[in-house]
CSV table of C-alpha atoms in Angstrom, one decimal:
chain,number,residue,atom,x,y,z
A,647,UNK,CA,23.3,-14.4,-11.1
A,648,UNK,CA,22.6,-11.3,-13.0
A,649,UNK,CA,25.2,-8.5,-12.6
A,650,UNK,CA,25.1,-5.2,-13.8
A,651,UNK,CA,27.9,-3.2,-14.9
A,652,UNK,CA,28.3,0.8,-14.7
A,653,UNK,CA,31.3,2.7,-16.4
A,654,UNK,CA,33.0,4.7,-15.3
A,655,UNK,CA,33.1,4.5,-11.9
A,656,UNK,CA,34.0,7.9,-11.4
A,657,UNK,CA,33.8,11.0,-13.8
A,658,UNK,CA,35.1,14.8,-13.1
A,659,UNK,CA,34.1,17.6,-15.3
A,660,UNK,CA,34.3,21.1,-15.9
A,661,UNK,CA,30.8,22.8,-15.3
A,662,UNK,CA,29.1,23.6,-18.9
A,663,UNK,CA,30.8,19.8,-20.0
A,664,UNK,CA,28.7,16.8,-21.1
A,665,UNK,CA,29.1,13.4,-19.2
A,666,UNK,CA,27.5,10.2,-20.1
A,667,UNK,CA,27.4,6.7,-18.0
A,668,UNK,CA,26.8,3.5,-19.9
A,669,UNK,CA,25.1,0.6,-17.4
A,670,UNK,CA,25.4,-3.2,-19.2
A,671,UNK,CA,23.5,-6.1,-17.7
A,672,UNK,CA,24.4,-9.9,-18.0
A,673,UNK,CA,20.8,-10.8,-18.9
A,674,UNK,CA,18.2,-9.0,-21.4
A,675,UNK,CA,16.1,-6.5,-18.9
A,676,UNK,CA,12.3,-6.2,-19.3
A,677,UNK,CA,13.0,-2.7,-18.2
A,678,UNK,CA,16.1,-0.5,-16.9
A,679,UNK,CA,15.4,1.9,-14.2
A,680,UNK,CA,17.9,5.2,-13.1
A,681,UNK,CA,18.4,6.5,-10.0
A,682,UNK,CA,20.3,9.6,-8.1
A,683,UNK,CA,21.9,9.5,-5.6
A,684,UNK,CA,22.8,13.2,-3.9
A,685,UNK,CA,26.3,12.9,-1.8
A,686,UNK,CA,25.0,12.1,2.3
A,687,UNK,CA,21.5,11.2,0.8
A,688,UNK,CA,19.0,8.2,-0.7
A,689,UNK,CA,18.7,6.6,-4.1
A,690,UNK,CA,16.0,8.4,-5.9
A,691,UNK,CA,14.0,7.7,-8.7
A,692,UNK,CA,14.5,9.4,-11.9
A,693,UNK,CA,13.2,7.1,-14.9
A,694,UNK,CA,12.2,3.9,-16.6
A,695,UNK,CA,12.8,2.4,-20.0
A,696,UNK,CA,10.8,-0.3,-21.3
A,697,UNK,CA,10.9,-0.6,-25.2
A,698,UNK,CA,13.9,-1.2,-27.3
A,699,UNK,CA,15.8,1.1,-28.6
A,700,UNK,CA,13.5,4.0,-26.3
A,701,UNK,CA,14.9,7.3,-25.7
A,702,UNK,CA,13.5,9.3,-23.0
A,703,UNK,CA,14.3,12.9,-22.0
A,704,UNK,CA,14.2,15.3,-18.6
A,705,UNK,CA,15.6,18.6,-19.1
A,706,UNK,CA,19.4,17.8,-20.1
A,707,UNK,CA,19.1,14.0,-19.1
A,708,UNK,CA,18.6,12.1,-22.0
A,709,UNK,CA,18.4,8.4,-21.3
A,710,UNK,CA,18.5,5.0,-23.7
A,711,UNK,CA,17.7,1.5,-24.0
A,712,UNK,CA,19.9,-0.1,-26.0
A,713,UNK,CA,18.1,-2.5,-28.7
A,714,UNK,CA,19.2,-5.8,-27.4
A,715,UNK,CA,17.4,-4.3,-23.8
A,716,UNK,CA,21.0,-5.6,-21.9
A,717,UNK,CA,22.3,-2.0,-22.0
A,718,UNK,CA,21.3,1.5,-21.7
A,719,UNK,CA,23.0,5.0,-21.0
A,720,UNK,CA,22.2,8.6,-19.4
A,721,UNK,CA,23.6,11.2,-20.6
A,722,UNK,CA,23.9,14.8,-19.2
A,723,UNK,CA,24.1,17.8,-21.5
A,724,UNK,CA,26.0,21.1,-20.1
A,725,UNK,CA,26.6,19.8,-16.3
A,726,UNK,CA,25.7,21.8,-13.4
A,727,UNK,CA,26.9,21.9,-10.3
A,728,UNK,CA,23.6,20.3,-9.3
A,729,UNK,CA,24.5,17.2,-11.5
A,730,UNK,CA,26.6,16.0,-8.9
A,731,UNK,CA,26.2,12.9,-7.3
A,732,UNK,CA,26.1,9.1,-8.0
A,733,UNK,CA,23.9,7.5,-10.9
A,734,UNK,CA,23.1,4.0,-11.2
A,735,UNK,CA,21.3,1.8,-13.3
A,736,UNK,CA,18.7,-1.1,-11.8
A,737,UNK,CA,17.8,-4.1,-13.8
A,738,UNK,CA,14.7,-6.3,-12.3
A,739,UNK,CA,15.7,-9.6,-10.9
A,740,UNK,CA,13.4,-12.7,-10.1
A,741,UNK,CA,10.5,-10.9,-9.3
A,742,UNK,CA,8.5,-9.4,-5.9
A,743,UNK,CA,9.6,-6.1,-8.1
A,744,UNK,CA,13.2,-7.0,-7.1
A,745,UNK,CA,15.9,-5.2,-8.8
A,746,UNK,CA,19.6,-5.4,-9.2
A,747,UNK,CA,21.8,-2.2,-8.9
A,748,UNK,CA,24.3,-1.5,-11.1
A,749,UNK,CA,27.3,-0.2,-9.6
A,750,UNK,CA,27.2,3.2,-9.8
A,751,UNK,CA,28.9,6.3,-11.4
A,752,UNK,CA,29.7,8.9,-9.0
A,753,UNK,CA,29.6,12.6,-10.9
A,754,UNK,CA,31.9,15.6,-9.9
A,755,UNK,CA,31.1,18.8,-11.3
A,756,UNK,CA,34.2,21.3,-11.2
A,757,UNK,CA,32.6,25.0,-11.1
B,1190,UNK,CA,9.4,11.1,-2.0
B,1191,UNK,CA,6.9,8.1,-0.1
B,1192,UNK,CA,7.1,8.1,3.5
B,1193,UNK,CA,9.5,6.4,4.9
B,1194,UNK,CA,11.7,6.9,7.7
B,1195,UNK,CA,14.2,4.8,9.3
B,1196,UNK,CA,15.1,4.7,12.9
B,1197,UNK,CA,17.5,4.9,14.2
B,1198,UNK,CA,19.8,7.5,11.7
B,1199,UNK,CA,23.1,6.9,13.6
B,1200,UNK,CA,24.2,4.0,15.3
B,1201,UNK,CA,27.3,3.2,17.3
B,1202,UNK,CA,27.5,-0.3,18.7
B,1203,UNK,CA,30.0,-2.8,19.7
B,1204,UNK,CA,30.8,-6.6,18.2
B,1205,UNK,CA,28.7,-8.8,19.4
B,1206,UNK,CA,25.8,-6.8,20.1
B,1207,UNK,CA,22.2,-7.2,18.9
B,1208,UNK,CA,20.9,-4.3,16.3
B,1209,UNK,CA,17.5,-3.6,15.5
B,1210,UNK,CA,17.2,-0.8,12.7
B,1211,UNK,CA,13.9,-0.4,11.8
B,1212,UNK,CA,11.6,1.0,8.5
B,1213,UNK,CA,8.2,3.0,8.6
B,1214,UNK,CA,5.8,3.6,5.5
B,1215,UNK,CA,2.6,5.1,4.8
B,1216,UNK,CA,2.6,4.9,1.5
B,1217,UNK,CA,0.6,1.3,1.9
B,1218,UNK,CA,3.4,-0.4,-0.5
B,1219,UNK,CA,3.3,-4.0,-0.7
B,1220,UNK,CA,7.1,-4.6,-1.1
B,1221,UNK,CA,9.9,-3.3,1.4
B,1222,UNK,CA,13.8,-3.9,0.9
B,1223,UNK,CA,16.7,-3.4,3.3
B,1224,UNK,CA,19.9,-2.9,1.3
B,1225,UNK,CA,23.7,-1.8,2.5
B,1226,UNK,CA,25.5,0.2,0.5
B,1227,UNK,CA,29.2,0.1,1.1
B,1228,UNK,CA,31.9,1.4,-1.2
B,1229,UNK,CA,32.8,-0.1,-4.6
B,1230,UNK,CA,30.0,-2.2,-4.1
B,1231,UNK,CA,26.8,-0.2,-4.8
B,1232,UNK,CA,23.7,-0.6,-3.3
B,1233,UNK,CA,22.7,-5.2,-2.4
B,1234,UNK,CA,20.1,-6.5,-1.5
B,1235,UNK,CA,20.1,-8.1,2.8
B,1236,UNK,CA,16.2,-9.4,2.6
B,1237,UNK,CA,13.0,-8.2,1.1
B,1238,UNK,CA,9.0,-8.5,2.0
B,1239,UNK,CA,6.2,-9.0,-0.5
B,1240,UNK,CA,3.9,-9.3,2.5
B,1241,UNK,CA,3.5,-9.3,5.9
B,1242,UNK,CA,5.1,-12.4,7.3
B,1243,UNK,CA,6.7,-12.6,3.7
B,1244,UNK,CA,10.2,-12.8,3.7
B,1245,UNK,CA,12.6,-13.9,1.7
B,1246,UNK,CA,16.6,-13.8,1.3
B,1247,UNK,CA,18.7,-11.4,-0.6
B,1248,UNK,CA,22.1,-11.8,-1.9
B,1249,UNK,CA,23.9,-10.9,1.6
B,1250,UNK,CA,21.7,-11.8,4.1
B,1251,UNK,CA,24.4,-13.8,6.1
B,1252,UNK,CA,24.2,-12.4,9.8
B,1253,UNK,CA,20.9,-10.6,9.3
B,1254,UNK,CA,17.1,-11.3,9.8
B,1255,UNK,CA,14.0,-9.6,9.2
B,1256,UNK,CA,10.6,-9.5,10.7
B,1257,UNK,CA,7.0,-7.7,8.9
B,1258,UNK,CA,4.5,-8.2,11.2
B,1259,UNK,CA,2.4,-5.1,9.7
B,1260,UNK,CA,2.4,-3.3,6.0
B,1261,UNK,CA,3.7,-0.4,7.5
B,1262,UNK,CA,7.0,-2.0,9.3
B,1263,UNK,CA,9.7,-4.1,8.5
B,1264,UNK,CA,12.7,-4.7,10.7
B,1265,UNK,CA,16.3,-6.0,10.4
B,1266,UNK,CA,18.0,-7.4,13.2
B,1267,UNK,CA,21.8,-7.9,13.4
B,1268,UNK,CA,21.8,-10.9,16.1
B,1269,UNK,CA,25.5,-10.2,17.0
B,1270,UNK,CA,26.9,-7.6,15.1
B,1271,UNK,CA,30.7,-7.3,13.2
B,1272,UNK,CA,33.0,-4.9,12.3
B,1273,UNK,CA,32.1,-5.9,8.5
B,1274,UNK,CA,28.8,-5.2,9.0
B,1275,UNK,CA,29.9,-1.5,9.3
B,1276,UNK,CA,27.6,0.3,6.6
B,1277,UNK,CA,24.8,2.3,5.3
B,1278,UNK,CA,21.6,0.6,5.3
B,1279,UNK,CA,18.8,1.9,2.9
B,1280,UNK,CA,15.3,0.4,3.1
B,1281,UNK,CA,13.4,1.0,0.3
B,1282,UNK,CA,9.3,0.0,-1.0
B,1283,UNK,CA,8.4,-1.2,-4.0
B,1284,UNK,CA,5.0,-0.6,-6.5
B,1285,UNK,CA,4.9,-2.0,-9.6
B,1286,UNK,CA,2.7,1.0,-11.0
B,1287,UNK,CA,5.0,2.5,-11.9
B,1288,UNK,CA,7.9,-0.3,-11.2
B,1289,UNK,CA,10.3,1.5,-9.3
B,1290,UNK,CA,11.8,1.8,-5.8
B,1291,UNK,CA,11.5,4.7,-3.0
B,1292,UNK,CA,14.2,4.8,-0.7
B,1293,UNK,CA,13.9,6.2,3.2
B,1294,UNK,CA,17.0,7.9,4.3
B,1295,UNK,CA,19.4,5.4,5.6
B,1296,UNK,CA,21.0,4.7,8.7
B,1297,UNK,CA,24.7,4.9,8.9
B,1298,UNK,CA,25.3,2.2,11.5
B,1299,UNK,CA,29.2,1.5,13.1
B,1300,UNK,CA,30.1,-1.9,14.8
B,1301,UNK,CA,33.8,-1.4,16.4
């Protein structure tokens, strides 16, 4: 079945220090979808990518579909402490708006 | 966020036992998920609902059922709960404008 892939699995950073997670999927994706994840919470919605090659942008968060649509990444400009947390990556699977999870990056921000 | 809440938060039961955790919306979305999210293994799939009385299997769904009998509820049910079903369950509903997934707040559930 389709798997999806997240490096790395876990990042620390100085505060003020970019960080970047790069999700891969088995299969070509119709769309890739990010979600954060706040330590003792819920997934939560942050984005979608549908074209090739798109490049979206929230604040510091700028996010990528690569141009083959089996990869993307999200990367984070000048970290906060606010940053921390787990991201992951979700590929749609089989329909019924089903989607695979990748398997997350989990992001500690050293003050 | 949608409206969703999960009941119950916190569970503490014993092998062998029957668990009902169970997932409220009132957002009127057409697709629910349960999912258990467990270390090193990210968030999969148990069942999911595309409509009441629709059900269908996820990839772990060995040990677990699910019941919709309304939009607004959908239930999983451990029939005799193990220690490896120890986890965090999520449930989550689904729209596909926009396509994307709102999660309630999980229910950390313990089987010793």
């Amino acid at each position: 079945g389709q798997q999806v892939m997240q490096i790395p699995q876990y990042q620390h950073v100085q505060e003020g220090e970019d960080f970047t997670t790069y999700c891969n999927s088995s299969t070509t994706l119709s769309n890739i979808q990010w979600y954060k994840q706040r330590p003792g919470g819920h997934p939560v919605f942050l984005i979608q990518l549908v074209k090739s090659g798109e490049v979206k942008k929230q604040k510091r968060l700028t996010f990528q579909f690569g141009e083959a649509k089996k990869n993307s990444s999200l990367h984070i400009t000048a970290t906060q402490t606010t940053d921390v947390g787990t991201y992951f990556c979700a590929g749609p699977t089989g329909g019924y708006q089903k989607v695979t999870f990748g398997t997350g990056t989990k992001l500690q921000v050293i003050p | 966020d949608a409206g969703i809440t999960q009941s119950p938060r916190h569970k503490v039961t014993e092998t062998g036992t029957p668990v009902t955790l169970r997932c409220h919306q009132t957002e009127n979305h057409r697709y629910m998920y349960w999912y258990r999210q467990d270390p090193g293994h990210g968030l999969r799939l148990i069942h999911y609902s595309y409509g009441v009385k629709d059900t269908d299997k996820g990839e772990v769904s060995d040990g677990y059922s699910v019941s919709r009998s309304k939009t607004e509820d959908f239930l999983l049910t451990l029939e005799s709960a193990t220690s490896s079903q120890t986890s965090v369950y999520f449930c989550a509903t689904g729209t596909s404008q926009p396509d994307t997934q709102y999660f309630g707040p999980g229910t950390r559930l313990t089987v010793l």
